[in-house]
Amino acid sequence: MNAEQVKELKVHATNVRKMALEAVYSAGAGHPGGSLSVADILTYLYQKEMRVNPKDAKNLDRDRLVLSKGHCSPALYGALAEAGFLPKEDIKTFRHADSYLQGHPDMKGVNGVDMSTGSLGQGISAANGMALAAKMDKKDYRVYAILGDGEIEEGQVWEAAMFAAHYKLDNLTAFLDFNGLQIDGDVTEVMNPTPIDKKFEAFNWHVILIDAHDFNQIEAAVEEAKTIKGKPTLILAKSIKGKGVSYMENQAGWHGAAPNQEQYEQAVSELDRYLAELEVR
Amino acid sequence: MSYQIGEKVATREAYGKALVEFGADENIIVLDADLSKSTKTDGFKKAYPERFINSGIAEGNMMATAAGLASCGKTVFASSFAMFAAGRAFEQIRNSIGYPHLNVKIGATHAGISVGEDGATHQCLEDIGIMRTIPGMIVLNPADATESRLAVKAAIDYKGPVYLRFGRLAVPTIFDHSYQFEIGKGVELVSGNDVTLIGTGLMVPAVLEAGKILAEQGISARVINMASIKPIDREIIVKAAEETGAIVTAEEHNIIGGLGSAVAEVLCETVPVPMLRVGTEDVFGKSGKPNVLLEMYGLDAKNIVEKAKAAIALKKA
């Protein structure tokens, strides 16, 4: 990827972050921390990688994405809006009683959402089902799943990990947004899931370690996953919870809290400043 | 495929055979959780190995995987024992299948106390209650092999989630090839004026027998088979209440939450008449021979007859 392409993706990702924050601020509730940490991965997939079309979002041959950590819906809706799947002005209706933008993704109501998620551990299983369907139908679409690091404390994730390897689902790429924090604090203190890479390797997955905020590394990992035959790939993406907003970064308290007006305005001005810097460069 | 009246066949057997019979459709996928020999999905596995997926002993994962397959246009059957399907995987069924209204059929076998020797841990007496509270879920509890076959066909033809409840025990076939099954419809098997007996699943032969005993004693009992517990046939219940004035329900399930509750809900909102419920009375089961247990827990004609007389006695003079 050349510098210009990276810059374009950074602009998109910053727009996604702004929309995620707008959603949470407008709702007065939601999950900003993990939305900001996963924004670059979602941006890359929807802007650069996935074979999807906003005007034909249910096409049977499309690539699919399951946000297994469904509480980060603000980032998913932002990424979908940035990619033309839904009107950007709808973002501010997030979690409102008259809106279709539910607190957690609803595949029946939102153009581009491939699976309803929110109850942790289930999305990765659904992604397995989609990857299996592709194999059965001899179709070449790929399936992406995004897990949280706290989420892998759910036993079902490991049932699904066993299943994906057993059925050699090499058309499945799972990202793990490793921001290190869950609601009650540091993941290693709440219920230590490490070493995550060795666990997935022991479950017969191909594992790639990257920086979740480096588009060149995301691209290299996604491309590498496509070359791996006979096993699924986990991209263990080290991220910063709250990435892009100074006072939210690495703070567990911003897992599920909405900013007040002053905080929201500060966050937007920080992201706008970053956008301006990108234009100047 | 047809069954002879009187032929003893477990409904799980009929389920397995129906999957093979209707399974030629390339869109049908069957999942099981290491119980294919017991749930009888092994027949499908033999006939269509490329469309049979063993998920291992991981029912929650199986249900959400089924959801993913269904989202890609498949008609998916996911099988296990009722306890581990409706029980263990409730939340996956609710959130990954029910909420997005995906085309998954839950083929739950070994429901009820007639599981027998395995005892309370494997005798699911709560599944009807659990499943019918999920919005949009169809709940079917066929009485015999003929009805089981037709219920499988109806489930395939319906687009959306269906919970199918089957038993382990061989039960007499009571319907022949002319029997018609429709989701949402109860079937009047015997006409009568004094009381109505509504049975579901393996309690249908018991309500038929109870009806005969009552007839010998000069009591005219209407007998209804209610395989479709959700949606329930309100019309047939209201008509029975108006015309017979007393109702007894019979099910191999806790009296809380199942057929009895579903019928009571209809009666309370329409034509309140005396009704009594036959079922396990808010207790767990235990190990034993199926027929011994059925009698021990009052799931037999004798208890239905007593309840019918008591219900009649409750009618206002």
Coordinates of C-alpha atoms in Angstrom, one line a residue:
Chain A
M1 CA 0.0 0.0 0.0
N2 CA 1.4 3.4 -0.9
A3 CA 1.4 6.4 1.5
E4 CA -1.6 8.0 -0.3
Q5 CA -3.7 4.8 0.1
V6 CA -2.8 4.6 3.8
K7 CA -3.7 8.3 4.2
E8 CA -7.1 7.6 2.6
L9 CA -7.8 4.8 4.9
K10 CA -6.8 6.9 7.9
V11 CA -9.3 9.6 6.8
H12 CA -12.0 6.9 6.5
A13 CA -11.1 5.4 9.9
T14 CA -11.2 8.8 11.5
N15 CA -14.6 9.4 10.0
V16 CA -15.7 6.0 11.4
R17 CA -14.4 7.0 14.8
K18 CA -16.3 10.3 14.7
M19 CA -19.5 8.5 13.8
A20 CA -19.0 5.9 16.5
L21 CA -18.7 8.7 19.0
E22 CA -21.6 10.6 17.6
A23 CA -23.7 7.4 17.9
V24 CA -22.8 6.9 21.6
Y25 CA -23.1 10.6 22.5
S26 CA -26.5 10.9 20.8
A27 CA -27.8 7.7 22.6
G28 CA -26.2 8.7 25.9
A29 CA -25.1 5.0 26.0
G30 CA -23.0 2.5 24.2
H31 CA -19.5 1.2 23.9
P32 CA -16.9 3.8 22.7
G33 CA -13.7 2.1 23.9
G34 CA -13.8 -1.1 21.9
S35 CA -15.5 0.8 19.0
L36 CA -12.4 3.0 18.7
S37 CA -10.0 0.1 19.0
V38 CA -11.6 -1.9 16.2
A39 CA -12.3 1.0 13.9
D40 CA -9.2 0.6 11.7
I41 CA -9.8 -3.2 11.2
L42 CA -13.5 -2.5 10.1
T43 CA -12.4 0.4 7.9
Y44 CA -9.8 -1.7 6.1
L45 CA -12.3 -4.6 5.5
Y46 CA -15.1 -2.4 4.2
Q47 CA -13.0 0.1 2.3
K48 CA -10.3 -2.1 0.9
E49 CA -10.9 -5.8 1.2
M50 CA -14.4 -7.1 1.2
R51 CA -16.4 -8.0 -1.9
V52 CA -19.6 -6.2 -0.9
N53 CA -22.0 -3.9 -2.6
P54 CA -24.2 -1.5 -0.6
K55 CA -26.9 -1.7 -3.3
D56 CA -26.9 -5.5 -3.2
A57 CA -26.1 -6.2 0.4
K58 CA -27.7 -9.7 0.5
N59 CA -25.9 -11.0 -2.6
L60 CA -25.2 -14.7 -1.9
D61 CA -21.6 -14.5 -3.3
R62 CA -20.5 -11.6 -1.1
D63 CA -17.9 -11.7 1.6
R64 CA -19.3 -11.7 5.1
L65 CA -18.4 -10.0 8.3
V66 CA -19.6 -11.0 11.8
L67 CA -18.9 -8.6 14.6
S68 CA -18.8 -11.2 17.3
K69 CA -18.1 -8.4 19.8
G70 CA -21.4 -7.0 18.9
H71 CA -21.4 -4.3 21.5
C72 CA -19.0 -2.4 19.3
S73 CA -21.9 -1.7 16.9
P74 CA -21.1 2.0 16.8
A75 CA -18.0 1.3 14.9
L76 CA -19.8 -1.2 12.6
Y77 CA -22.5 1.3 11.8
G78 CA -19.9 3.9 11.3
A79 CA -17.9 1.7 8.9
L80 CA -21.1 0.7 7.0
A81 CA -22.2 4.4 6.7
E82 CA -18.7 5.3 5.5
A83 CA -19.0 2.6 2.9
G84 CA -22.4 3.7 1.7
F85 CA -24.6 1.0 3.3
L86 CA -26.6 3.5 5.4
P87 CA -27.1 7.2 5.5
K88 CA -24.6 9.0 7.8
E89 CA -27.3 11.2 9.2
D90 CA -29.0 8.1 10.7
I91 CA -26.0 7.5 13.0
K92 CA -27.3 9.9 15.5
T93 CA -30.5 7.8 15.9
F94 CA -28.5 5.0 17.5
R95 CA -30.3 3.3 20.4
H96 CA -33.3 5.5 20.0
A97 CA -36.7 3.8 20.3
D98 CA -37.8 4.9 16.8
S99 CA -34.5 3.9 15.1
Y100 CA -33.4 0.8 13.3
L101 CA -29.9 1.1 14.7
Q102 CA -30.2 -1.2 17.7
G103 CA -27.7 -1.3 20.6
H104 CA -26.3 -4.5 19.1
P105 CA -26.3 -5.4 15.4
D106 CA -29.6 -6.6 14.0
M107 CA -29.3 -8.3 10.6
K108 CA -33.0 -8.0 9.9
G109 CA -32.9 -4.2 10.2
V110 CA -29.6 -2.9 9.0
N111 CA -28.4 -3.0 5.4
G112 CA -25.0 -4.7 5.4
V113 CA -25.2 -6.4 8.8
D114 CA -24.6 -10.1 8.1
M115 CA -25.4 -11.5 11.5
S116 CA -27.2 -10.4 14.6
T117 CA -24.8 -10.4 17.5
G118 CA -24.4 -9.1 20.9
S119 CA -24.4 -12.1 23.2
L120 CA -20.6 -12.8 23.3
G121 CA -19.2 -16.0 21.9
Q122 CA -22.0 -16.7 19.4
G123 CA -20.8 -14.7 16.4
I124 CA -17.7 -16.8 15.8
S125 CA -19.9 -19.9 15.6
A126 CA -22.2 -18.2 13.1
A127 CA -19.2 -17.2 11.0
N128 CA -18.2 -20.8 11.0
G129 CA -21.6 -21.7 9.6
M130 CA -21.2 -19.1 6.8
A131 CA -17.7 -20.4 6.0
L132 CA -19.0 -24.0 5.9
A133 CA -21.8 -23.0 3.6
A134 CA -19.3 -21.5 1.2
K135 CA -17.3 -24.8 1.2
M136 CA -20.5 -26.8 0.6
D137 CA -21.6 -24.6 -2.2
K138 CA -18.1 -24.4 -3.7
K139 CA -18.2 -20.6 -3.5
D140 CA -15.1 -18.4 -3.1
Y141 CA -16.4 -15.8 -0.7
R142 CA -14.5 -15.2 2.5
V143 CA -15.9 -14.8 6.0
Y144 CA -14.4 -12.4 8.6
A145 CA -15.2 -12.5 12.3
I146 CA -14.1 -10.0 14.9
L147 CA -13.7 -11.2 18.5
G148 CA -13.0 -9.2 21.6
D149 CA -10.3 -10.2 24.0
G150 CA -12.6 -10.4 26.9
E151 CA -15.1 -12.3 24.7
I152 CA -12.7 -15.3 24.5
E153 CA -13.4 -16.0 28.1
E154 CA -16.7 -17.5 26.8
G155 CA -16.4 -21.2 26.4
Q156 CA -18.3 -21.2 23.1
V157 CA -15.4 -19.4 21.4
W158 CA -13.2 -22.5 22.0
E159 CA -16.0 -24.8 20.8
A160 CA -16.1 -22.7 17.7
A161 CA -12.3 -22.6 17.4
M162 CA -12.2 -26.4 17.5
F163 CA -15.0 -26.6 14.9
A164 CA -13.3 -24.2 12.5
A165 CA -10.0 -26.1 12.6
H166 CA -11.8 -29.5 12.4
Y167 CA -13.6 -28.5 9.3
K168 CA -10.5 -26.8 7.8
L169 CA -12.3 -23.5 7.3
D170 CA -9.4 -21.7 5.6
N171 CA -12.0 -19.2 4.1
L172 CA -12.5 -17.9 7.7
T173 CA -10.3 -15.1 9.0
A174 CA -11.0 -14.1 12.6
F175 CA -9.6 -10.9 14.1
L176 CA -9.1 -10.6 17.8
D177 CA -9.2 -7.0 19.0
F178 CA -6.6 -7.3 21.7
N179 CA -7.0 -4.0 23.6
G180 CA -6.3 -5.6 27.0
L181 CA -9.3 -4.2 28.8
Q182 CA -12.8 -5.5 29.7
I183 CA -15.6 -4.0 31.8
D184 CA -14.1 -4.9 35.2
G185 CA -10.5 -4.0 34.2
D186 CA -7.4 -5.6 32.7
V187 CA -8.2 -8.9 31.0
T188 CA -5.2 -10.5 32.7
E189 CA -6.7 -9.6 36.1
V190 CA -10.3 -10.4 35.4
M191 CA -9.7 -13.8 33.8
N192 CA -6.3 -14.1 32.1
P193 CA -6.8 -15.3 28.5
T194 CA -3.1 -15.2 27.6
P195 CA -1.2 -16.6 25.8
I196 CA -3.8 -16.1 23.2
D197 CA -1.6 -16.9 20.2
K198 CA -0.4 -20.2 21.7
K199 CA -4.0 -21.2 22.6
F200 CA -5.2 -20.7 19.0
E201 CA -2.1 -22.4 17.6
A202 CA -2.9 -25.4 19.9
F203 CA -6.4 -25.4 18.4
N204 CA -4.8 -25.8 15.0
W205 CA -5.3 -22.2 13.8
H206 CA -2.7 -20.2 11.8
V207 CA -1.9 -17.1 14.0
I208 CA -0.6 -13.8 12.8
L209 CA 0.4 -11.0 15.3
I210 CA -0.1 -7.4 14.2
D211 CA -0.6 -3.8 15.3
A212 CA -4.3 -3.2 14.9
H213 CA -3.8 0.4 14.0
D214 CA -1.2 -0.1 11.2
F215 CA -3.0 -0.5 7.8
N216 CA 0.0 -2.0 6.1
Q217 CA 0.2 -4.8 8.8
I218 CA -3.6 -5.3 8.5
E219 CA -3.3 -5.7 4.8
A220 CA -0.3 -8.1 5.0
A221 CA -2.1 -10.3 7.5
V222 CA -5.3 -10.4 5.5
E223 CA -3.4 -11.3 2.4
E224 CA -1.3 -13.9 4.3
A225 CA -4.5 -15.5 5.6
K226 CA -5.8 -16.0 2.1
T227 CA -2.7 -18.1 1.3
I228 CA -3.1 -20.4 4.3
K229 CA -4.8 -23.7 3.2
G230 CA -6.5 -26.2 5.4
K231 CA -6.8 -24.1 8.5
P232 CA -8.5 -20.9 9.7
T233 CA -6.5 -17.8 10.5
L234 CA -6.5 -15.7 13.6
I235 CA -5.2 -12.2 13.3
L236 CA -4.2 -11.3 16.9
A237 CA -4.4 -7.5 16.6
K238 CA -2.8 -5.5 19.5
S239 CA -4.9 -2.4 19.9
I240 CA -5.5 0.6 22.1
K241 CA -8.9 0.8 23.7
G242 CA -10.3 4.2 23.0
K243 CA -7.7 4.8 20.2
G244 CA -7.8 8.3 18.8
V245 CA -9.3 10.1 21.8
S246 CA -6.7 11.1 24.3
Y247 CA -8.7 10.8 27.5
M248 CA -10.3 7.5 26.5
E249 CA -7.1 5.6 25.5
N250 CA -6.4 2.6 27.7
Q251 CA -9.1 3.5 30.1
A252 CA -11.4 0.5 31.0
G253 CA -14.0 3.1 32.3
W254 CA -14.7 4.0 28.6
H255 CA -15.8 0.5 27.8
G256 CA -19.5 1.2 28.2
A257 CA -19.9 4.9 29.0
A258 CA -21.1 7.8 26.9
P259 CA -19.2 11.1 26.9
N260 CA -20.9 14.3 28.2
Q261 CA -21.2 17.3 25.9
E262 CA -17.8 18.8 26.8
Q263 CA -16.0 15.4 26.5
Y264 CA -17.8 14.8 23.2
E265 CA -16.7 18.2 21.8
Q266 CA -13.1 17.6 22.9
A267 CA -13.1 14.1 21.2
V268 CA -14.5 15.6 18.0
S269 CA -11.9 18.4 18.0
E270 CA -9.1 15.9 18.5
L271 CA -10.3 13.8 15.6
D272 CA -10.8 16.9 13.4
R273 CA -7.3 18.1 14.3
Y274 CA -6.0 14.7 13.2
L275 CA -8.0 14.9 9.9
A276 CA -6.5 18.4 9.3
E277 CA -3.0 17.0 10.0
L278 CA -3.6 14.2 7.4
E279 CA -4.5 16.8 4.8
V280 CA -1.5 18.9 5.5
R281 CA 1.0 15.9 5.2
Chain B
M1 CA -43.3 -43.7 3.6
S2 CA -46.3 -44.7 5.7
Y3 CA -46.9 -46.3 9.1
Q4 CA -49.5 -48.9 10.0
I5 CA -52.0 -48.1 12.8
G6 CA -50.9 -49.9 15.9
E7 CA -47.3 -50.3 14.7
K8 CA -45.0 -49.2 17.6
V9 CA -42.4 -46.7 16.4
A10 CA -40.5 -44.0 18.4
T11 CA -41.1 -40.5 17.0
R12 CA -37.3 -40.0 16.9
E13 CA -37.2 -43.0 14.4
A14 CA -39.8 -41.3 12.2
Y15 CA -37.9 -38.0 12.5
G16 CA -34.7 -39.7 11.2
K17 CA -36.6 -41.5 8.4
A18 CA -38.3 -38.3 7.4
L19 CA -35.0 -36.5 7.1
V20 CA -33.9 -39.1 4.7
E21 CA -37.2 -39.1 2.8
F22 CA -37.3 -35.3 2.4
G23 CA -33.5 -34.8 2.5
A24 CA -32.8 -35.0 -1.3
D25 CA -33.2 -31.2 -1.4
E26 CA -29.6 -30.0 -1.6
N27 CA -30.4 -27.1 0.6
I28 CA -31.0 -29.2 3.6
I29 CA -28.2 -29.6 6.1
V30 CA -28.3 -31.7 9.3
L31 CA -26.2 -31.0 12.3
D32 CA -25.8 -33.2 15.3
A33 CA -23.9 -33.1 18.6
D34 CA -22.4 -36.6 18.8
L35 CA -25.8 -38.2 19.3
S36 CA -26.7 -39.2 15.7
K37 CA -27.2 -42.8 16.6
S38 CA -29.7 -41.8 19.3
T39 CA -31.4 -38.9 17.6
K40 CA -31.6 -41.0 14.4
T41 CA -30.0 -38.4 12.2
D42 CA -27.4 -41.2 11.3
G43 CA -29.8 -42.2 8.5
F44 CA -29.4 -38.8 6.9
K45 CA -25.6 -39.0 7.5
K46 CA -25.5 -42.3 5.6
A47 CA -27.7 -41.0 2.8
Y48 CA -26.2 -37.6 2.4
P49 CA -22.8 -37.6 4.1
E50 CA -21.7 -34.3 2.4
R51 CA -24.6 -32.5 4.1
F52 CA -24.3 -34.0 7.6
I53 CA -22.1 -32.1 10.0
N54 CA -21.1 -33.4 13.4
S55 CA -20.5 -30.5 15.8
G56 CA -19.1 -32.7 18.6
I57 CA -20.5 -32.3 22.1
A58 CA -21.0 -28.6 21.9
E59 CA -24.7 -27.7 21.5
G60 CA -24.3 -24.0 21.9
N61 CA -21.8 -23.8 19.1
M62 CA -24.0 -26.1 17.0
M63 CA -27.0 -23.8 17.3
A64 CA -25.1 -20.7 16.3
T65 CA -23.3 -22.5 13.5
A66 CA -26.8 -23.6 12.3
A67 CA -27.7 -19.9 12.3
G68 CA -24.7 -19.0 10.1
L69 CA -25.6 -21.7 7.6
A70 CA -29.2 -20.6 7.5
S71 CA -28.1 -17.0 6.9
C72 CA -26.6 -18.3 3.7
G73 CA -29.9 -19.8 2.5
K74 CA -29.7 -23.3 4.0
T75 CA -32.6 -25.2 5.6
V76 CA -30.8 -26.4 8.7
F77 CA -31.8 -29.2 11.1
A78 CA -29.9 -29.1 14.4
S79 CA -30.4 -32.2 16.6
S80 CA -29.6 -33.2 20.1
F81 CA -31.6 -34.4 23.1
A82 CA -34.3 -31.9 24.2
M83 CA -32.4 -31.2 27.4
F84 CA -29.3 -30.0 25.6
A85 CA -31.0 -28.4 22.7
A86 CA -33.7 -26.4 24.4
G87 CA -32.0 -26.4 27.7
R88 CA -28.3 -26.0 27.3
A89 CA -28.5 -24.0 24.1
F90 CA -31.5 -21.9 24.9
E91 CA -29.6 -18.6 24.6
Q92 CA -28.0 -19.5 21.3
I93 CA -31.4 -20.5 20.0
R94 CA -33.0 -17.3 21.3
N95 CA -30.4 -14.8 20.2
S96 CA -28.8 -16.4 17.1
I97 CA -31.8 -18.2 15.6
G98 CA -34.9 -16.7 17.1
Y99 CA -34.0 -13.0 17.1
P100 CA -32.9 -13.0 13.4
H101 CA -35.8 -15.5 12.6
L102 CA -33.4 -17.8 10.8
N103 CA -34.5 -21.0 9.0
V104 CA -33.3 -23.5 11.6
K105 CA -35.3 -26.5 12.7
I106 CA -34.4 -27.8 16.2
G107 CA -34.9 -31.6 16.1
A108 CA -35.0 -32.4 19.8
T109 CA -35.3 -36.0 20.7
H110 CA -35.5 -37.8 24.1
A111 CA -38.0 -35.3 25.4
G112 CA -39.9 -36.1 28.6
I113 CA -39.8 -38.6 31.4
S114 CA -40.1 -41.6 29.0
V115 CA -36.4 -41.3 28.4
G116 CA -36.5 -43.7 31.3
E117 CA -33.3 -45.1 32.8
D118 CA -31.0 -42.2 32.2
G119 CA -32.9 -40.2 34.9
A120 CA -33.6 -36.6 35.7
T121 CA -30.6 -35.0 34.1
H122 CA -31.7 -36.3 30.7
Q123 CA -35.5 -36.1 31.1
C124 CA -36.4 -32.7 29.7
L125 CA -39.8 -31.5 31.1
E126 CA -39.3 -27.8 30.5
D127 CA -38.6 -27.5 26.8
I128 CA -42.1 -26.6 25.5
G129 CA -42.3 -23.8 28.0
I130 CA -38.8 -22.5 27.2
M131 CA -39.2 -22.7 23.5
R132 CA -42.7 -21.2 23.2
T133 CA -41.6 -18.0 25.0
I134 CA -39.2 -17.2 22.1
P135 CA -41.0 -14.7 19.7
G136 CA -41.6 -16.3 16.3
M137 CA -40.7 -19.9 17.3
I138 CA -43.0 -22.6 16.1
V139 CA -43.3 -25.5 18.6
L140 CA -44.5 -28.9 17.4
N141 CA -44.9 -32.0 19.6
P142 CA -46.1 -34.9 17.3
A143 CA -48.0 -37.8 18.7
D144 CA -46.8 -40.7 16.5
A145 CA -44.7 -41.7 13.6
T146 CA -47.2 -40.5 11.0
E147 CA -47.5 -37.1 12.5
S148 CA -43.8 -36.8 13.1
R149 CA -43.1 -37.4 9.4
L150 CA -45.7 -34.7 8.5
A151 CA -44.3 -32.3 11.0
V152 CA -40.8 -32.6 9.5
K153 CA -42.3 -31.9 6.1
A154 CA -44.2 -28.9 7.4
A155 CA -41.1 -27.6 9.1
I156 CA -39.2 -27.8 5.9
D157 CA -41.9 -25.9 4.0
Y158 CA -42.1 -23.2 6.7
K159 CA -39.4 -20.5 6.5
G160 CA -38.3 -19.7 10.0
P161 CA -37.4 -21.4 13.3
V162 CA -39.2 -24.5 14.4
Y163 CA -38.8 -26.6 17.5
L164 CA -39.7 -30.2 16.9
R165 CA -40.1 -32.4 20.0
F166 CA -39.6 -36.2 19.7
G167 CA -39.5 -39.1 22.1
R168 CA -37.2 -42.0 22.7
L169 CA -39.9 -44.6 23.5
A170 CA -41.6 -46.6 20.8
V171 CA -45.2 -45.5 20.8
P172 CA -48.3 -46.9 18.9
T173 CA -49.0 -45.4 15.5
I174 CA -52.5 -43.8 15.7
F175 CA -52.8 -42.1 12.4
D176 CA -52.7 -43.6 8.9
H177 CA -51.6 -42.1 5.6
S178 CA -54.8 -40.1 5.3
Y179 CA -54.0 -38.0 8.3
Q180 CA -53.6 -34.3 7.6
F181 CA -51.2 -32.1 9.6
E182 CA -51.1 -28.3 9.6
I183 CA -49.0 -26.0 11.8
G184 CA -51.4 -24.1 14.1
K185 CA -54.2 -26.6 13.9
G186 CA -55.5 -29.0 16.5
V187 CA -57.3 -32.1 15.4
E188 CA -60.5 -33.5 17.0
L189 CA -60.1 -37.2 17.2
V190 CA -63.3 -38.1 19.1
S191 CA -66.4 -36.0 19.4
G192 CA -68.0 -35.5 22.9
N193 CA -70.1 -33.1 25.0
D194 CA -69.3 -33.4 28.7
V195 CA -65.6 -32.7 28.8
T196 CA -62.7 -32.2 26.4
L197 CA -59.4 -34.0 26.7
I198 CA -56.5 -32.2 24.9
G199 CA -53.3 -34.3 24.6
T200 CA -50.0 -33.8 23.0
G201 CA -47.1 -36.1 22.1
L202 CA -47.1 -39.5 23.7
M203 CA -50.1 -38.5 25.9
V204 CA -52.4 -38.7 22.9
P205 CA -52.9 -42.5 23.1
A206 CA -53.5 -42.0 26.8
V207 CA -56.2 -39.4 26.3
L208 CA -57.8 -41.7 23.7
E209 CA -57.8 -44.5 26.2
A210 CA -59.2 -42.2 28.9
G211 CA -62.0 -41.1 26.5
K212 CA -63.0 -44.8 26.1
I213 CA -63.0 -45.4 29.8
L214 CA -65.2 -42.3 30.4
A215 CA -67.5 -43.4 27.6
E216 CA -68.0 -46.8 29.4
Q217 CA -69.0 -44.8 32.5
G218 CA -71.5 -42.7 30.5
I219 CA -69.4 -39.6 30.2
S220 CA -69.0 -38.2 26.7
A221 CA -65.4 -36.9 26.3
R222 CA -64.2 -35.0 23.3
V223 CA -60.6 -35.8 22.4
I224 CA -58.2 -33.4 20.7
N225 CA -54.6 -33.9 19.5
M226 CA -52.6 -30.7 19.9
A227 CA -49.3 -31.3 18.2
S228 CA -49.0 -27.6 17.3
I229 CA -48.4 -26.0 20.7
K230 CA -47.3 -22.7 19.1
P231 CA -49.1 -21.3 17.3
I232 CA -52.0 -22.9 19.2
D233 CA -55.4 -23.5 17.7
R234 CA -57.5 -21.0 19.6
E235 CA -60.6 -21.8 17.6
I236 CA -60.7 -25.5 18.6
I237 CA -60.1 -24.6 22.2
V238 CA -62.8 -22.0 22.4
K239 CA -65.3 -24.3 20.6
A240 CA -64.4 -27.1 23.0
A241 CA -64.9 -24.8 26.0
E242 CA -68.2 -23.5 24.8
E243 CA -69.6 -26.9 23.8
T244 CA -68.2 -29.2 26.6
G245 CA -67.7 -26.7 29.5
A246 CA -64.6 -28.4 31.0
I247 CA -61.1 -29.2 29.8
V248 CA -58.3 -31.5 30.8
T249 CA -54.8 -31.2 29.2
A250 CA -52.3 -34.0 29.2
E251 CA -48.6 -33.7 28.4
E252 CA -45.3 -35.3 29.1
H253 CA -44.0 -32.0 30.5
N254 CA -44.1 -29.9 33.6
I255 CA -47.6 -28.6 34.2
I256 CA -45.9 -25.2 34.3
G257 CA -45.3 -23.6 30.9
G258 CA -46.4 -26.3 28.5
L259 CA -49.6 -27.3 26.8
G260 CA -51.6 -26.8 29.9
S261 CA -50.4 -23.3 30.3
A262 CA -50.9 -22.5 26.6
V263 CA -54.5 -23.8 26.8
A264 CA -55.2 -21.9 30.0
E265 CA -54.0 -18.7 28.4
V266 CA -56.5 -19.1 25.7
L267 CA -59.4 -20.0 28.0
C268 CA -58.7 -17.1 30.4
E269 CA -58.9 -14.6 27.6
T270 CA -61.9 -16.1 25.9
V271 CA -64.3 -18.6 27.6
P272 CA -63.1 -19.4 31.1
V273 CA -64.3 -22.8 32.0
P274 CA -62.9 -25.3 34.6
M275 CA -59.7 -26.9 33.4
L276 CA -57.2 -29.3 35.0
R277 CA -53.7 -30.2 33.9
V278 CA -52.1 -33.6 33.7
G279 CA -48.3 -33.4 33.5
T280 CA -45.4 -33.8 35.9
E281 CA -46.3 -31.6 38.9
D282 CA -43.3 -29.3 39.2
V283 CA -40.9 -32.1 40.1
F284 CA -37.8 -33.7 38.5
G285 CA -38.0 -37.2 37.1
K286 CA -35.9 -40.2 38.1
S287 CA -34.5 -43.4 36.7
G288 CA -36.8 -46.3 35.8
K289 CA -38.5 -48.1 33.1
P290 CA -40.5 -45.6 30.9
N291 CA -43.9 -47.2 31.5
V292 CA -43.3 -47.5 35.2
L293 CA -42.3 -43.8 35.3
L294 CA -45.3 -42.7 33.3
E295 CA -47.6 -44.3 35.7
M296 CA -45.7 -43.2 38.8
Y297 CA -45.9 -39.5 37.6
G298 CA -49.6 -39.8 36.7
L299 CA -49.0 -39.6 33.0
D300 CA -51.6 -42.2 32.2
A301 CA -55.3 -42.7 31.3
K302 CA -56.2 -43.4 34.9
N303 CA -55.2 -40.0 36.1
I304 CA -56.7 -38.3 33.0
V305 CA -60.1 -40.0 33.8
E306 CA -59.9 -38.7 37.4
K307 CA -59.0 -35.2 36.3
A308 CA -61.8 -35.3 33.8
K309 CA -64.4 -36.2 36.4
A310 CA -63.0 -33.5 38.7
A311 CA -63.1 -30.9 36.0
I312 CA -66.8 -31.8 35.2
A313 CA -67.5 -31.5 39.0
L314 CA -66.1 -28.0 38.9
K315 CA -68.6 -26.8 36.3
K316 CA -71.1 -24.3 37.7
A317 CA -74.5 -25.9 38.3

